[in-house]
Short mmCIF file of C-alpha atoms and ligand atoms in Angstrom, two decimals:
data_model
loop_
_atom_site.label_atom_id
_atom_site.label_comp_id
_atom_site.label_asym_id
_atom_site.label_seq_id
_atom_site.Cartn_x
_atom_site.Cartn_y
_atom_site.Cartn_z
CA UNK A 1352 17.81 11.62 -3.37
CA UNK A 1353 19.67 8.61 -4.76
CA UNK A 1354 16.98 6.00 -4.89
CA UNK A 1355 17.45 2.94 -7.01
CA UNK A 1356 14.38 0.88 -8.19
CA UNK A 1357 14.51 -2.53 -9.55
CA UNK A 1358 12.92 -1.98 -12.93
CA UNK A 1359 11.03 -5.08 -14.50
CA UNK A 1360 11.26 -3.38 -17.90
CA UNK A 1361 15.09 -3.23 -18.12
CA UNK A 1362 15.69 -6.31 -15.37
CA UNK A 1363 18.07 -3.91 -13.70
CA UNK A 1364 18.47 -1.64 -10.62
CA UNK A 1365 18.27 1.91 -11.92
CA UNK A 1366 18.62 5.39 -10.36
CA UNK A 1367 15.18 6.85 -10.26
CA UNK A 1368 14.41 10.63 -10.97
CA UNK A 1369 11.17 11.75 -12.17
CA UNK A 1370 11.09 13.00 -15.93
CA UNK A 1371 9.43 16.18 -14.64
CA UNK A 1372 11.81 17.71 -11.99
CA UNK A 1373 10.07 17.18 -8.54
CA UNK A 1374 6.97 15.80 -9.71
CA UNK A 1375 6.37 11.82 -9.84
CA UNK A 1376 3.64 10.38 -11.83
CA UNK A 1377 2.75 6.95 -10.52
CA UNK A 1378 -0.07 4.62 -11.70
CA UNK A 1379 -1.08 1.37 -9.86
CA UNK A 1380 -3.74 -0.89 -10.84
CA UNK A 1381 -6.53 -0.92 -8.37
CA UNK A 1382 -9.13 -3.32 -7.13
CA UNK A 1383 -12.26 -4.77 -9.02
CA UNK A 1384 -14.94 -3.75 -6.85
CA UNK A 1385 -17.13 -6.86 -6.56
CA UNK A 1386 -16.25 -8.00 -3.25
CA UNK A 1387 -14.50 -6.89 -0.18
CA UNK A 1388 -10.49 -7.02 -0.56
CA UNK A 1389 -8.58 -9.44 1.10
CA UNK A 1390 -5.09 -9.26 3.07
CA UNK A 1391 -3.21 -10.32 -0.28
CA UNK A 1392 -4.58 -7.47 -2.22
CA UNK A 1393 -3.69 -5.09 0.61
CA UNK A 1394 -0.02 -5.85 -0.16
CA UNK A 1395 0.43 -3.72 -3.10
CA UNK A 1396 -1.72 -1.13 -1.57
CA UNK A 1397 0.34 -0.81 1.44
CA UNK A 1398 3.71 -1.22 -0.48
CA UNK A 1399 3.10 1.51 -2.92
CA UNK A 1400 1.52 3.55 -0.27
CA UNK A 1401 4.76 3.79 1.59
CA UNK A 1402 6.87 4.22 -1.75
CA UNK A 1403 4.57 7.22 -2.45
CA UNK A 1404 5.03 8.60 1.08
CA UNK A 1405 8.71 8.07 1.03
CA UNK A 1406 8.93 9.96 -2.30
CA UNK A 1407 6.82 12.85 -0.71
CA UNK A 1408 9.18 13.01 2.53
CA UNK A 1409 12.10 13.74 0.11
CA UNK A 1410 9.95 16.81 -1.04
CA UNK A 1411 8.58 15.34 -4.40
CA UNK A 1412 5.15 15.92 -5.39
CA UNK A 1413 3.38 12.70 -6.18
CA UNK A 1414 0.33 12.35 -8.42
CA UNK A 1415 -0.93 8.90 -7.59
CA UNK A 1416 -3.71 7.26 -9.65
CA UNK A 1417 -5.27 4.16 -8.87
CA UNK A 1418 -8.26 2.88 -10.66
CA UNK A 1419 -11.42 1.10 -9.49
CA UNK A 1420 -12.59 -1.67 -12.35
CA UNK A 1421 -16.15 -1.29 -12.07
CA UNK A 1422 -17.43 -3.12 -15.03
CA UNK A 1423 -16.18 -6.61 -16.17
CA UNK A 1424 -17.45 -10.23 -16.35
CA UNK A 1425 -17.08 -10.80 -12.54
CA UNK A 1426 -19.04 -7.55 -11.84
CA UNK A 1427 -21.75 -8.47 -14.09
CA UNK A 1428 -22.04 -12.03 -12.55
CA UNK A 1429 -21.87 -10.91 -9.03
CA UNK A 1430 -24.50 -8.10 -9.55
CA UNK A 1431 -26.85 -10.71 -11.01
CA UNK A 1432 -26.38 -13.06 -8.16
CA UNK A 1433 -27.24 -10.39 -5.72
CA UNK A 1434 -30.13 -9.01 -7.67
CA UNK A 1435 -28.62 -5.48 -7.98
CA UNK A 1436 -27.40 -3.23 -10.81
CA UNK A 1437 -23.68 -3.29 -11.63
CA UNK A 1438 -23.70 0.32 -10.62
CA UNK A 1439 -25.03 -0.37 -7.19
CA UNK A 1440 -22.52 -3.21 -6.69
CA UNK A 1441 -19.70 -0.87 -7.65
CA UNK A 1442 -20.93 1.81 -5.12
CA UNK A 1443 -21.15 -0.64 -2.29
CA UNK A 1444 -17.79 -2.11 -2.89
CA UNK A 1445 -15.91 1.24 -3.62
CA UNK A 1446 -17.33 2.60 -0.21
CA UNK A 1447 -15.90 -0.92 1.28
CA UNK A 1448 -12.74 -0.16 -0.27
CA UNK A 1449 -12.44 3.39 1.26
CA UNK A 1450 -13.58 2.10 4.80
CA UNK A 1451 -10.96 -0.90 4.64
CA UNK A 1452 -8.03 1.20 2.99
CA UNK A 1453 -8.78 4.07 5.61
CA UNK A 1454 -8.68 1.50 8.48
CA UNK A 1455 -5.09 0.34 7.48
CA UNK A 1456 -3.82 3.77 7.21
CA UNK A 1457 -3.45 4.01 3.43
CA UNK A 1458 -3.23 7.55 2.10
CA UNK A 1459 -6.06 8.35 -0.46
CA UNK A 1460 -4.76 8.43 -3.96
CA UNK A 1461 -4.53 11.94 -5.84
CA UNK A 1462 -7.50 10.35 -7.84
CA UNK A 1463 -9.32 6.95 -8.29
CA UNK A 1464 -10.79 7.09 -11.83
CA UNK A 1465 -13.49 4.42 -12.48
CA UNK A 1466 -13.88 2.67 -15.77
CA UNK A 1467 -17.26 3.68 -16.40
CA UNK A 1468 -16.73 7.45 -15.92
CA UNK A 1469 -14.04 7.34 -18.57
CA UNK A 1470 -15.78 5.69 -21.34
CA UNK A 1471 -15.13 8.65 -23.71
CA UNK A 1472 -11.20 8.29 -23.27
CA UNK A 1473 -11.70 4.74 -23.65
CA UNK A 1474 -13.42 5.11 -26.82
CA UNK A 1475 -10.95 7.74 -28.23
CA UNK A 1476 -8.09 5.63 -27.51
CA UNK A 1477 -9.41 2.53 -29.18
CA UNK A 1478 -10.59 4.65 -32.12
CA UNK A 1479 -6.73 6.08 -32.58
CA UNK A 1480 -5.82 2.16 -32.57
CA UNK A 1481 -8.03 1.36 -35.05
CA UNK A 1482 -6.99 4.30 -37.22
CA UNK A 1483 -3.44 3.63 -36.89
CA UNK A 1484 -3.96 -0.05 -38.02
CA UNK A 1485 -3.26 -1.44 -34.75
CA UNK A 1486 -6.96 -2.74 -33.93
CA UNK A 1487 -9.75 -3.98 -35.91
CA UNK A 1488 -13.57 -4.32 -35.33
CA UNK A 1489 -15.09 -7.70 -35.86
CA UNK A 1490 -19.06 -8.10 -35.11
CA UNK A 1491 -19.11 -5.38 -32.50
CA UNK A 1492 -15.94 -6.31 -30.90
CA UNK A 1493 -12.71 -4.46 -31.29
CA UNK A 1494 -9.58 -6.40 -30.90
CA UNK A 1495 -5.84 -5.36 -30.68
CA UNK A 1496 -3.75 -7.11 -33.32
CA UNK A 1497 -0.57 -8.10 -31.40
CA UNK A 1498 1.41 -8.70 -34.78
CA UNK A 1499 1.41 -4.84 -35.28
CA UNK A 1500 3.54 -4.41 -32.17
CA UNK A 1501 6.63 -6.33 -32.65
CA UNK A 1502 7.97 -5.30 -29.04
CA UNK A 1503 5.11 -7.36 -27.54
CA UNK A 1504 6.62 -9.44 -24.57
CA UNK A 1505 9.34 -6.95 -23.65
CA UNK A 1506 7.98 -6.65 -20.07
CA UNK A 1507 7.50 -10.01 -19.30
CA UNK A 1508 10.66 -11.15 -21.31
CA UNK A 1509 9.05 -13.46 -23.84
CA UNK A 1510 9.47 -13.19 -27.59
CA UNK A 1511 6.61 -12.78 -29.79
CA UNK A 1512 7.37 -16.30 -31.52
CA UNK A 1513 7.47 -18.08 -28.35
CA UNK A 1514 4.10 -16.44 -27.24
CA UNK A 1515 2.64 -17.51 -30.61
CA UNK A 1516 3.51 -21.14 -30.18
CA UNK A 1517 2.43 -21.12 -26.67
CA UNK A 1518 -0.93 -19.53 -27.41
CA UNK A 1519 -4.22 -21.76 -27.22
CA UNK A 1520 -5.58 -22.02 -30.55
CA UNK A 1521 -8.78 -20.45 -29.94
CA UNK A 1522 -11.94 -21.42 -31.74
CA UNK A 1523 -13.08 -17.56 -31.81
CA UNK A 1524 -13.12 -16.72 -35.58
CA UNK A 1525 -13.73 -12.98 -34.93
CA UNK A 1526 -9.91 -12.66 -33.87
CA UNK A 1527 -7.01 -12.72 -36.75
CA UNK A 1528 -4.58 -14.29 -34.33
CA UNK A 1529 -4.98 -16.36 -30.90
CA UNK A 1530 -2.83 -13.56 -28.99
CA UNK A 1531 -5.11 -10.74 -30.23
CA UNK A 1532 -7.16 -9.37 -27.12
CA UNK A 1533 -10.30 -7.48 -26.77
CA UNK A 1534 -10.34 -3.72 -26.40
CA UNK A 1535 -14.02 -3.52 -26.81
CA UNK A 1536 -16.86 -6.13 -26.42
CA UNK A 1537 -20.16 -6.01 -28.17
CA UNK A 1538 -23.35 -6.08 -25.63
CA UNK A 1539 -24.86 -9.30 -24.62
CA UNK A 1540 -28.36 -9.35 -23.56
CA UNK A 1541 -29.06 -7.75 -20.05
CA UNK A 1542 -25.46 -6.33 -19.71
CA UNK A 1543 -24.69 -2.80 -19.14
CA UNK A 1544 -23.47 -1.04 -22.51
CA UNK A 1545 -22.38 2.32 -24.02
CA UNK A 1546 -22.75 3.64 -27.49
CA UNK A 1547 -19.67 3.51 -29.59
CA UNK A 1548 -18.61 3.61 -33.22
CA UNK A 1549 -18.75 -0.14 -33.11
CA UNK A 1550 -22.23 -0.30 -31.62
CA UNK A 1551 -23.40 -0.80 -28.09
CA UNK A 1552 -20.92 -2.32 -25.62
CA UNK A 1553 -18.30 -2.07 -22.89
CA UNK A 1554 -14.73 -1.91 -22.79
CA UNK A 1555 -12.17 -4.85 -22.31
CA UNK A 1556 -10.26 -4.61 -18.99
CA UNK A 1557 -6.69 -3.97 -20.25
CA UNK A 1558 -7.78 -0.75 -22.28
CA UNK A 1559 -9.02 1.12 -19.10
CA UNK A 1560 -5.60 1.45 -17.50
CA UNK A 1561 -3.91 2.76 -20.72
CA UNK A 1562 -6.85 5.44 -21.17
CA UNK A 1563 -6.88 6.33 -17.34
CA UNK A 1564 -3.15 6.73 -17.16
CA UNK A 1565 -3.11 8.91 -20.25
CA UNK A 1566 -5.94 10.91 -19.26
CA UNK A 1567 -4.76 11.66 -15.71
CA UNK A 1568 -0.83 11.54 -16.17
CA UNK A 1569 0.05 11.93 -19.78
CA UNK A 1570 2.11 10.16 -22.46
CA UNK A 1571 4.81 8.93 -20.23
CA UNK A 1572 4.62 7.99 -16.45
CA UNK A 1573 7.33 7.38 -14.25
CA UNK A 1574 6.27 4.42 -12.07
CA UNK A 1575 3.68 1.91 -12.96
CA UNK A 1576 2.91 -0.64 -10.09
CA UNK A 1577 1.03 -3.75 -9.56
CA UNK A 1578 1.09 -7.28 -8.33
CA UNK A 1579 3.29 -9.74 -10.06
CA UNK A 1580 0.21 -11.60 -11.59
CA UNK A 1581 -0.65 -8.82 -13.55
CA UNK A 1582 2.73 -8.56 -15.34
CA UNK A 1583 1.15 -10.56 -18.02
CA UNK A 1584 -0.88 -10.24 -20.05
CA UNK A 1585 -2.37 -7.32 -18.32
CA UNK A 1586 0.51 -4.99 -18.15
CA UNK A 1587 2.08 -6.25 -21.43
CA UNK A 1588 -1.20 -5.39 -23.02
CA UNK A 1589 -1.30 -1.87 -21.35
CA UNK A 1590 2.09 -1.36 -22.97
CA UNK A 1591 0.96 -2.48 -26.37
CA UNK A 1592 -1.96 -0.17 -26.44
CA UNK A 1593 -0.45 2.87 -24.88
CA UNK A 1594 2.90 2.84 -27.06
CA UNK A 1595 0.95 1.98 -30.30
CA UNK A 1596 -1.21 4.74 -29.90
CA UNK A 1597 0.88 7.49 -28.45
CA UNK A 1598 4.22 6.43 -29.92
CA UNK A 1599 5.94 7.33 -26.53
CA UNK A 1600 7.29 4.95 -23.78
CA UNK A 1601 4.44 4.33 -21.71
CA UNK A 1602 6.11 3.91 -18.22
CA UNK A 1603 9.51 4.32 -17.31
CA UNK A 1604 9.52 1.97 -14.16
CA UNK A 1605 7.64 -0.97 -13.86
CA UNK A 1606 7.63 -2.21 -10.30
CA UNK A 1607 5.79 -5.57 -9.09
CA UNK A 1608 5.09 -6.85 -5.73
CA UNK A 1609 5.33 -10.57 -5.02
CA UNK A 1610 2.52 -12.59 -3.57
CA UNK A 1611 1.27 -12.80 0.00
CA UNK A 1612 0.99 -16.46 0.61
CA UNK A 1613 -0.78 -18.54 3.05
CA UNK A 1614 0.09 -22.20 3.51
CA UNK A 1615 2.61 -21.93 0.83
CA UNK A 1616 -0.23 -20.85 -1.75
CA UNK A 1617 -0.92 -17.47 -3.41
CA UNK A 1618 -3.92 -16.03 -1.32
CA UNK A 1619 -6.59 -15.50 -3.69
CA UNK A 1620 -10.20 -15.18 -4.29
CA UNK A 1621 -10.36 -18.01 -6.72
CA UNK A 1622 -8.73 -20.72 -4.42
CA UNK A 1623 -10.97 -19.32 -1.53
CA UNK A 1624 -7.90 -19.17 1.00
CA UNK A 1625 -8.26 -15.83 1.90
CA UNK A 1626 -9.12 -13.47 4.85
CA UNK A 1627 -10.68 -10.15 4.29
CA UNK A 1628 -9.04 -7.15 5.57
CA UNK A 1629 -12.02 -6.82 7.67
CA UNK A 1630 -11.46 -10.12 9.36
CA UNK A 1631 -7.73 -9.32 10.08
CA UNK A 1632 -8.24 -5.83 11.21
CA UNK A 1633 -10.51 -7.14 13.88
CA UNK A 1634 -7.54 -9.00 15.53
CA UNK A 1635 -4.74 -6.61 14.69
CA UNK A 1636 -4.17 -2.91 14.46
CA UNK A 1637 -3.23 -1.09 11.38
CA UNK A 1638 0.46 -0.51 12.43
CA UNK A 1639 0.80 -4.15 13.07
CA UNK A 1640 -0.38 -5.23 9.71
CA UNK A 1641 1.77 -2.47 8.18
CA UNK A 1642 4.88 -3.88 10.20
CA UNK A 1643 4.20 -7.17 8.92
CA UNK A 1644 3.84 -6.17 5.33
CA UNK A 1645 6.91 -4.25 5.30
CA UNK A 1646 8.95 -6.69 7.17
CA UNK A 1647 9.65 -8.42 3.80
CA UNK A 1648 11.09 -7.04 0.73
CA UNK A 1649 8.22 -6.23 -1.74
CA UNK A 1650 9.80 -8.43 -4.62
CA UNK A 1651 9.94 -11.57 -2.17
CA UNK A 1652 6.82 -13.53 -1.23
CA UNK A 1653 5.66 -13.16 2.41
CA UNK A 1654 3.95 -15.44 4.56
CA UNK A 1655 0.70 -14.91 6.30
CA UNK A 1656 0.14 -16.86 9.39
CA UNK A 1657 -0.87 -16.17 12.98
CA UNK A 1658 2.48 -16.77 14.04
CA UNK A 1659 3.90 -13.87 11.56
CA UNK A 1660 1.01 -11.49 12.63
CA UNK A 1661 1.88 -12.10 16.19
CA UNK A 1662 5.51 -11.49 15.57
CA UNK A 1663 4.38 -8.24 14.13
CA UNK A 1664 2.61 -7.39 17.22
CA UNK A 1665 5.44 -8.03 19.55
CA UNK A 1666 7.56 -5.96 17.28
CA UNK A 1667 5.06 -3.17 17.33
CA UNK A 1668 4.65 -3.09 21.23
CA UNK A 1669 8.45 -2.68 21.33
CA UNK A 1670 8.33 0.16 18.98
CA UNK A 1671 5.21 1.89 20.65
CA UNK A 1672 6.70 1.38 24.23
CA UNK A 1673 10.11 2.58 23.21
CA UNK A 1674 8.65 5.57 21.55
CA UNK A 1675 6.47 6.21 24.82
CA UNK A 1676 9.65 6.19 26.95
CA UNK A 1677 11.20 8.80 24.44
CA UNK A 1678 8.13 11.03 24.64
CA UNK A 1679 7.87 10.95 28.44
CA UNK A 1680 11.75 11.93 28.85
CA UNK A 1681 11.29 14.58 26.59
CA UNK A 1682 8.27 16.00 28.77
CA UNK A 1683 9.82 15.58 31.99
CA UNK A 1684 13.51 15.74 31.68
CA UNK A 1685 14.12 18.90 29.89
CA UNK A 1686 17.68 20.50 30.32
CA UNK A 1687 16.38 23.36 32.10
CA UNK A 1688 15.47 21.26 35.03
CA UNK A 1689 18.31 18.89 35.16
CA UNK A 1690 21.95 19.34 33.98
CA UNK A 1691 22.26 17.78 30.64
CA UNK A 1692 25.41 16.03 29.18
CA UNK A 1693 26.06 15.63 25.54
CA UNK A 1694 25.79 11.67 24.96
CA UNK A 1695 28.59 11.07 22.50
CA UNK A 1696 27.47 7.44 22.08
CA UNK A 1697 24.10 8.13 21.41
CA UNK A 1698 24.95 10.75 18.79
CA UNK A 1699 27.29 8.24 17.11
CA UNK A 1700 24.78 5.43 16.92
CA UNK A 1701 21.86 7.86 15.79
CA UNK A 1702 23.95 9.10 12.97
CA UNK A 1703 24.75 5.48 11.98
CA UNK A 1704 21.05 4.38 12.23
CA UNK A 1705 19.66 7.32 10.47
CA UNK A 1706 22.12 6.81 7.56
CA UNK A 1707 21.24 3.17 7.25
CA UNK A 1708 17.42 4.07 7.08
CA UNK A 1709 17.89 6.04 4.01
CA UNK A 1710 20.57 3.65 2.43
CA UNK A 1711 17.91 0.87 2.94
CA UNK A 1712 15.04 2.67 1.59
CA UNK A 1713 17.08 3.97 -1.40
CA UNK A 1714 18.23 0.34 -2.22
CA UNK A 1715 15.35 -0.63 -4.43
CA UNK A 1716 12.98 0.23 -1.29
CA UNK A 1717 14.32 -2.29 1.35
CA UNK A 1718 11.84 -1.57 4.05
CA UNK A 1719 12.88 -4.69 6.09
CA UNK A 1720 16.41 -3.02 6.38
CA UNK A 1721 14.95 0.17 7.05
CA UNK A 1722 12.84 -1.22 9.90
CA UNK A 1723 16.04 -2.87 11.56
CA UNK A 1724 17.42 0.85 11.55
CA UNK A 1725 14.26 2.23 13.36
CA UNK A 1726 14.83 -0.46 16.16
CA UNK A 1727 18.39 0.76 16.48
CA UNK A 1728 17.25 4.24 17.13
CA UNK A 1729 14.69 2.98 19.58
CA UNK A 1730 17.33 0.81 21.49
CA UNK A 1731 20.13 3.41 21.42
CA UNK A 1732 17.91 6.08 22.60
CA UNK A 1733 16.29 4.16 25.39
CA UNK A 1734 19.76 3.02 26.51
CA UNK A 1735 20.50 6.65 26.82
CA UNK A 1736 17.39 7.63 28.77
CA UNK A 1737 18.14 4.81 31.43
CA UNK A 1738 21.35 6.93 32.45
CA UNK A 1739 20.41 8.98 35.65
CA UNK A 1740 20.15 12.82 35.37
CA UNK A 1741 19.41 15.03 32.54
CA UNK A 1742 18.98 13.72 29.01
CA UNK A 1743 20.77 15.05 25.88
CA UNK A 1744 17.91 16.88 24.58
CA UNK A 1745 19.05 17.81 21.42
CA UNK A 1746 19.90 14.45 20.20
CA UNK A 1747 16.85 12.84 21.86
CA UNK A 1748 14.74 15.18 19.88
CA UNK A 1749 16.60 14.48 16.99
CA UNK A 1750 15.64 10.92 17.54
CA UNK A 1751 11.99 11.62 18.25
CA UNK A 1752 11.95 13.80 14.83
CA UNK A 1753 13.20 10.71 12.85
CA UNK A 1754 10.75 8.27 14.55
CA UNK A 1755 7.85 10.90 13.62
CA UNK A 1756 9.23 11.10 10.15
CA UNK A 1757 9.29 6.93 10.02
CA UNK A 1758 5.68 7.14 11.35
CA UNK A 1759 4.58 9.49 8.63
CA UNK A 1760 6.20 7.47 5.94
CA UNK A 1761 5.51 3.89 7.19
CA UNK A 1762 2.55 4.12 9.63
CA UNK A 1763 4.25 1.45 11.98
CA UNK A 1764 4.33 3.09 15.29
CA UNK A 1765 1.02 5.41 15.11
CA UNK A 1766 2.36 8.36 17.07
CA UNK A 1767 -0.04 10.60 18.67
CA UNK A 1768 -3.37 8.77 17.18
CA UNK A 1769 -3.55 6.63 20.49
CA UNK A 1770 -3.46 2.98 19.44
CA UNK A 1771 -7.00 2.12 19.77
CA UNK A 1772 -8.55 5.33 19.05
CA UNK A 1773 -7.75 8.71 20.66
CA UNK A 1774 -10.98 8.43 22.98
CA UNK A 1775 -9.44 5.32 24.65
CA UNK A 1776 -5.99 7.14 25.29
CA UNK A 1777 -7.80 9.99 26.52
CA UNK A 1778 -9.71 7.96 28.91
CA UNK A 1779 -6.37 6.18 30.27
CA UNK A 1780 -4.76 9.63 30.83
CA UNK A 1781 -7.92 11.02 32.57
CA UNK A 1782 -8.01 7.97 34.99
CA UNK A 1783 -4.05 8.24 35.45
CA UNK A 1784 -4.63 11.86 36.51
CA UNK A 1785 -7.39 11.17 38.73
CA UNK A 1786 -5.36 8.28 40.41
CA UNK A 1787 -2.45 10.94 40.82
CA UNK A 1788 -4.91 13.30 42.50
CA UNK A 1789 -6.01 10.50 44.81
CA UNK A 1790 -2.45 9.61 45.76
CA UNK A 1791 -1.79 13.50 46.70
CA UNK A 1792 -4.86 13.37 48.73
CA UNK A 1793 -3.92 10.01 50.41
CA UNK A 1794 -6.60 8.35 49.13
CA UNK A 1795 -4.94 4.97 48.55
CA UNK A 1796 -7.99 2.74 48.33
CA UNK A 1797 -9.11 4.85 45.05
CA UNK A 1798 -5.80 4.95 43.74
CA UNK A 1799 -5.31 1.07 43.85
CA UNK A 1800 -8.61 0.76 42.56
CA UNK A 1801 -7.87 2.72 39.46
CA UNK A 1802 -4.49 0.75 38.99
CA UNK A 1803 -6.62 -2.37 39.16
CA UNK A 1804 -9.34 -1.12 36.43
CA UNK A 1805 -6.25 -0.24 34.27
CA UNK A 1806 -4.43 -3.41 34.85
CA UNK A 1807 -7.40 -5.57 33.65
CA UNK A 1808 -7.44 -3.62 30.48
CA UNK A 1809 -3.86 -4.50 29.91
CA UNK A 1810 -2.48 -1.06 30.89
CA UNK A 1811 0.61 -1.33 33.23
CA UNK A 1812 1.51 1.80 35.32
CA UNK A 1813 5.01 2.82 36.34
CA UNK A 1814 5.41 5.47 39.17
CA UNK A 1815 8.72 7.52 38.49
CA UNK A 1816 10.04 10.41 40.21
CA UNK A 1817 9.05 12.30 37.05
CA UNK A 1818 5.32 11.36 37.54
CA UNK A 1819 3.33 8.05 36.27
CA UNK A 1820 3.65 6.75 33.04
CA UNK A 1821 1.85 3.65 31.16
CA UNK A 1822 2.20 1.08 28.60
CA UNK A 1823 0.31 -1.55 27.30
CA UNK A 1824 1.13 -5.15 28.27
CA UNK A 1825 2.19 -7.25 25.17
CA UNK A 1826 -1.07 -8.49 24.11
CA UNK A 1827 -1.18 -8.72 20.12
CA UNK A 1828 -1.43 -5.14 19.70
CA UNK A 1829 -5.14 -4.97 18.67
P1 AMP B 2893 -7.51 -7.94 -8.22
O1 AMP B 2893 -8.67 -7.25 -7.34
O2 AMP B 2893 -7.65 -9.65 -7.92
O3 AMP B 2893 -7.18 -7.58 -9.61
O4 AMP B 2893 -6.27 -7.65 -7.44
C1 AMP B 2893 -5.69 -6.22 -6.81
C2 AMP B 2893 -4.34 -6.09 -6.66
O5 AMP B 2893 -3.92 -7.33 -5.75
C3 AMP B 2893 -3.61 -6.46 -7.83
O6 AMP B 2893 -2.32 -5.79 -8.06
C4 AMP B 2893 -2.87 -8.00 -7.81
O7 AMP B 2893 -1.82 -8.28 -8.27
C5 AMP B 2893 -2.79 -7.89 -6.18
N1 AMP B 2893 -2.92 -9.28 -5.46
C6 AMP B 2893 -3.86 -10.26 -5.56
N2 AMP B 2893 -3.74 -11.19 -4.89
C7 AMP B 2893 -2.40 -11.04 -4.31
C8 AMP B 2893 -1.75 -11.63 -3.34
N3 AMP B 2893 -1.93 -12.90 -2.78
N4 AMP B 2893 -0.37 -11.07 -3.08
C9 AMP B 2893 -0.20 -9.93 -3.22
N5 AMP B 2893 -0.90 -9.14 -4.22
C10 AMP B 2893 -1.88 -9.97 -4.55
ZN1 ZN B 2894 -4.11 -1.99 -14.98
#
């Protein structure tokens, strides 16, 4: 594989190979589980899901770790507002996360560690940093001393001097310098707390990712992902903690997705301009949302609006109907029934499109370009199927295999799953079978009735010499 990824650490496009042959260690920062996640949060989840699946489609094993932040200020405040414990709050929104992520077709991580289950490794890491002189306790807190890590700023391309002069002068007397950040926070009255060498307290936010990545993936990971808002200070702090403690490079490739925007602003909880995944899923099917997310390069902003979602719904209709046509032809026009001619034009177009798909995916994961190649395949194959007579079965099958692979990686067609659930597809097909029986028995009243029932549900029937096929009217693809 010749995958090139833009590495924010080097600022360059670099060839990607895992350190350990055949095995990719991939860590990505997950949600703080104090609320339902919104469609902006879904962008990194979908983008990294597709990158992971693409690596897997190339035969690589991927250990994919995404954490749940289940203890921090927001968790504590929200639990108090709701009159439940922090643990109950976490349980509620971890379940909701799985429901929503599953509903978007996001493959489950190899493992989702929770901060509160990893307290021992977090304390161990903080102790190492204290022992090595990179961290100091103060009044039950523990701080990382940024001055002891001269490369601080290497990811976000800021020098320590600039950072120092730009830092707010804090009144916090426990810190030796304003840039120092908390690794451990002493317990405040009523807060959940764990025993530690520095007294009762809880971890700071940044330390959990360093501890979990080390615990589940080892000293050096291949890819670390997250939204671009996490680059500073969160990811910079992860690097400082991990590299100061282990003396090894923490992550070889750092990749950050740009924001999902709404009305030219970042979609965010704090601004309040967000739609939850639940709200968006009530209107649009998973492959439509995925198609929308993948229609822009992950390092460019993407605009969320009814128009952009509707465009994705139309694109999905074209994919779905194009696929249905191919599937139907393969079932009804095999070479042994009708003479087949090799279709030289289709063969050439398909070869080009397949090459283009991989080329785009391998050039820093250009999903938008790759989706263009998928449409090329659908278009060329459908033109070929329009010719009378038998089909060039071998090459049509190759197109179908390619589309199945695309669907496995991107989840944008939803082959085989039925678009609104299996049950509905089965029901449609059983009504069509009943209508065919009625027609054979010359019961045209019943056959017209079934056609009307289906029409009302947005299902269009087409009677062909090979039998009846159906497609959905263009309706937003819900
Ligand atoms: P949070 O729960 O806010 O920590 O966010 C979880 C993930 O979603 C992080 O990787 C964030 O960078 C990312 N994120 C939050 N808002 C957006 C947005 N509007 N567009 C893209 N990514 C986002
Ligand atoms: Zn993190």
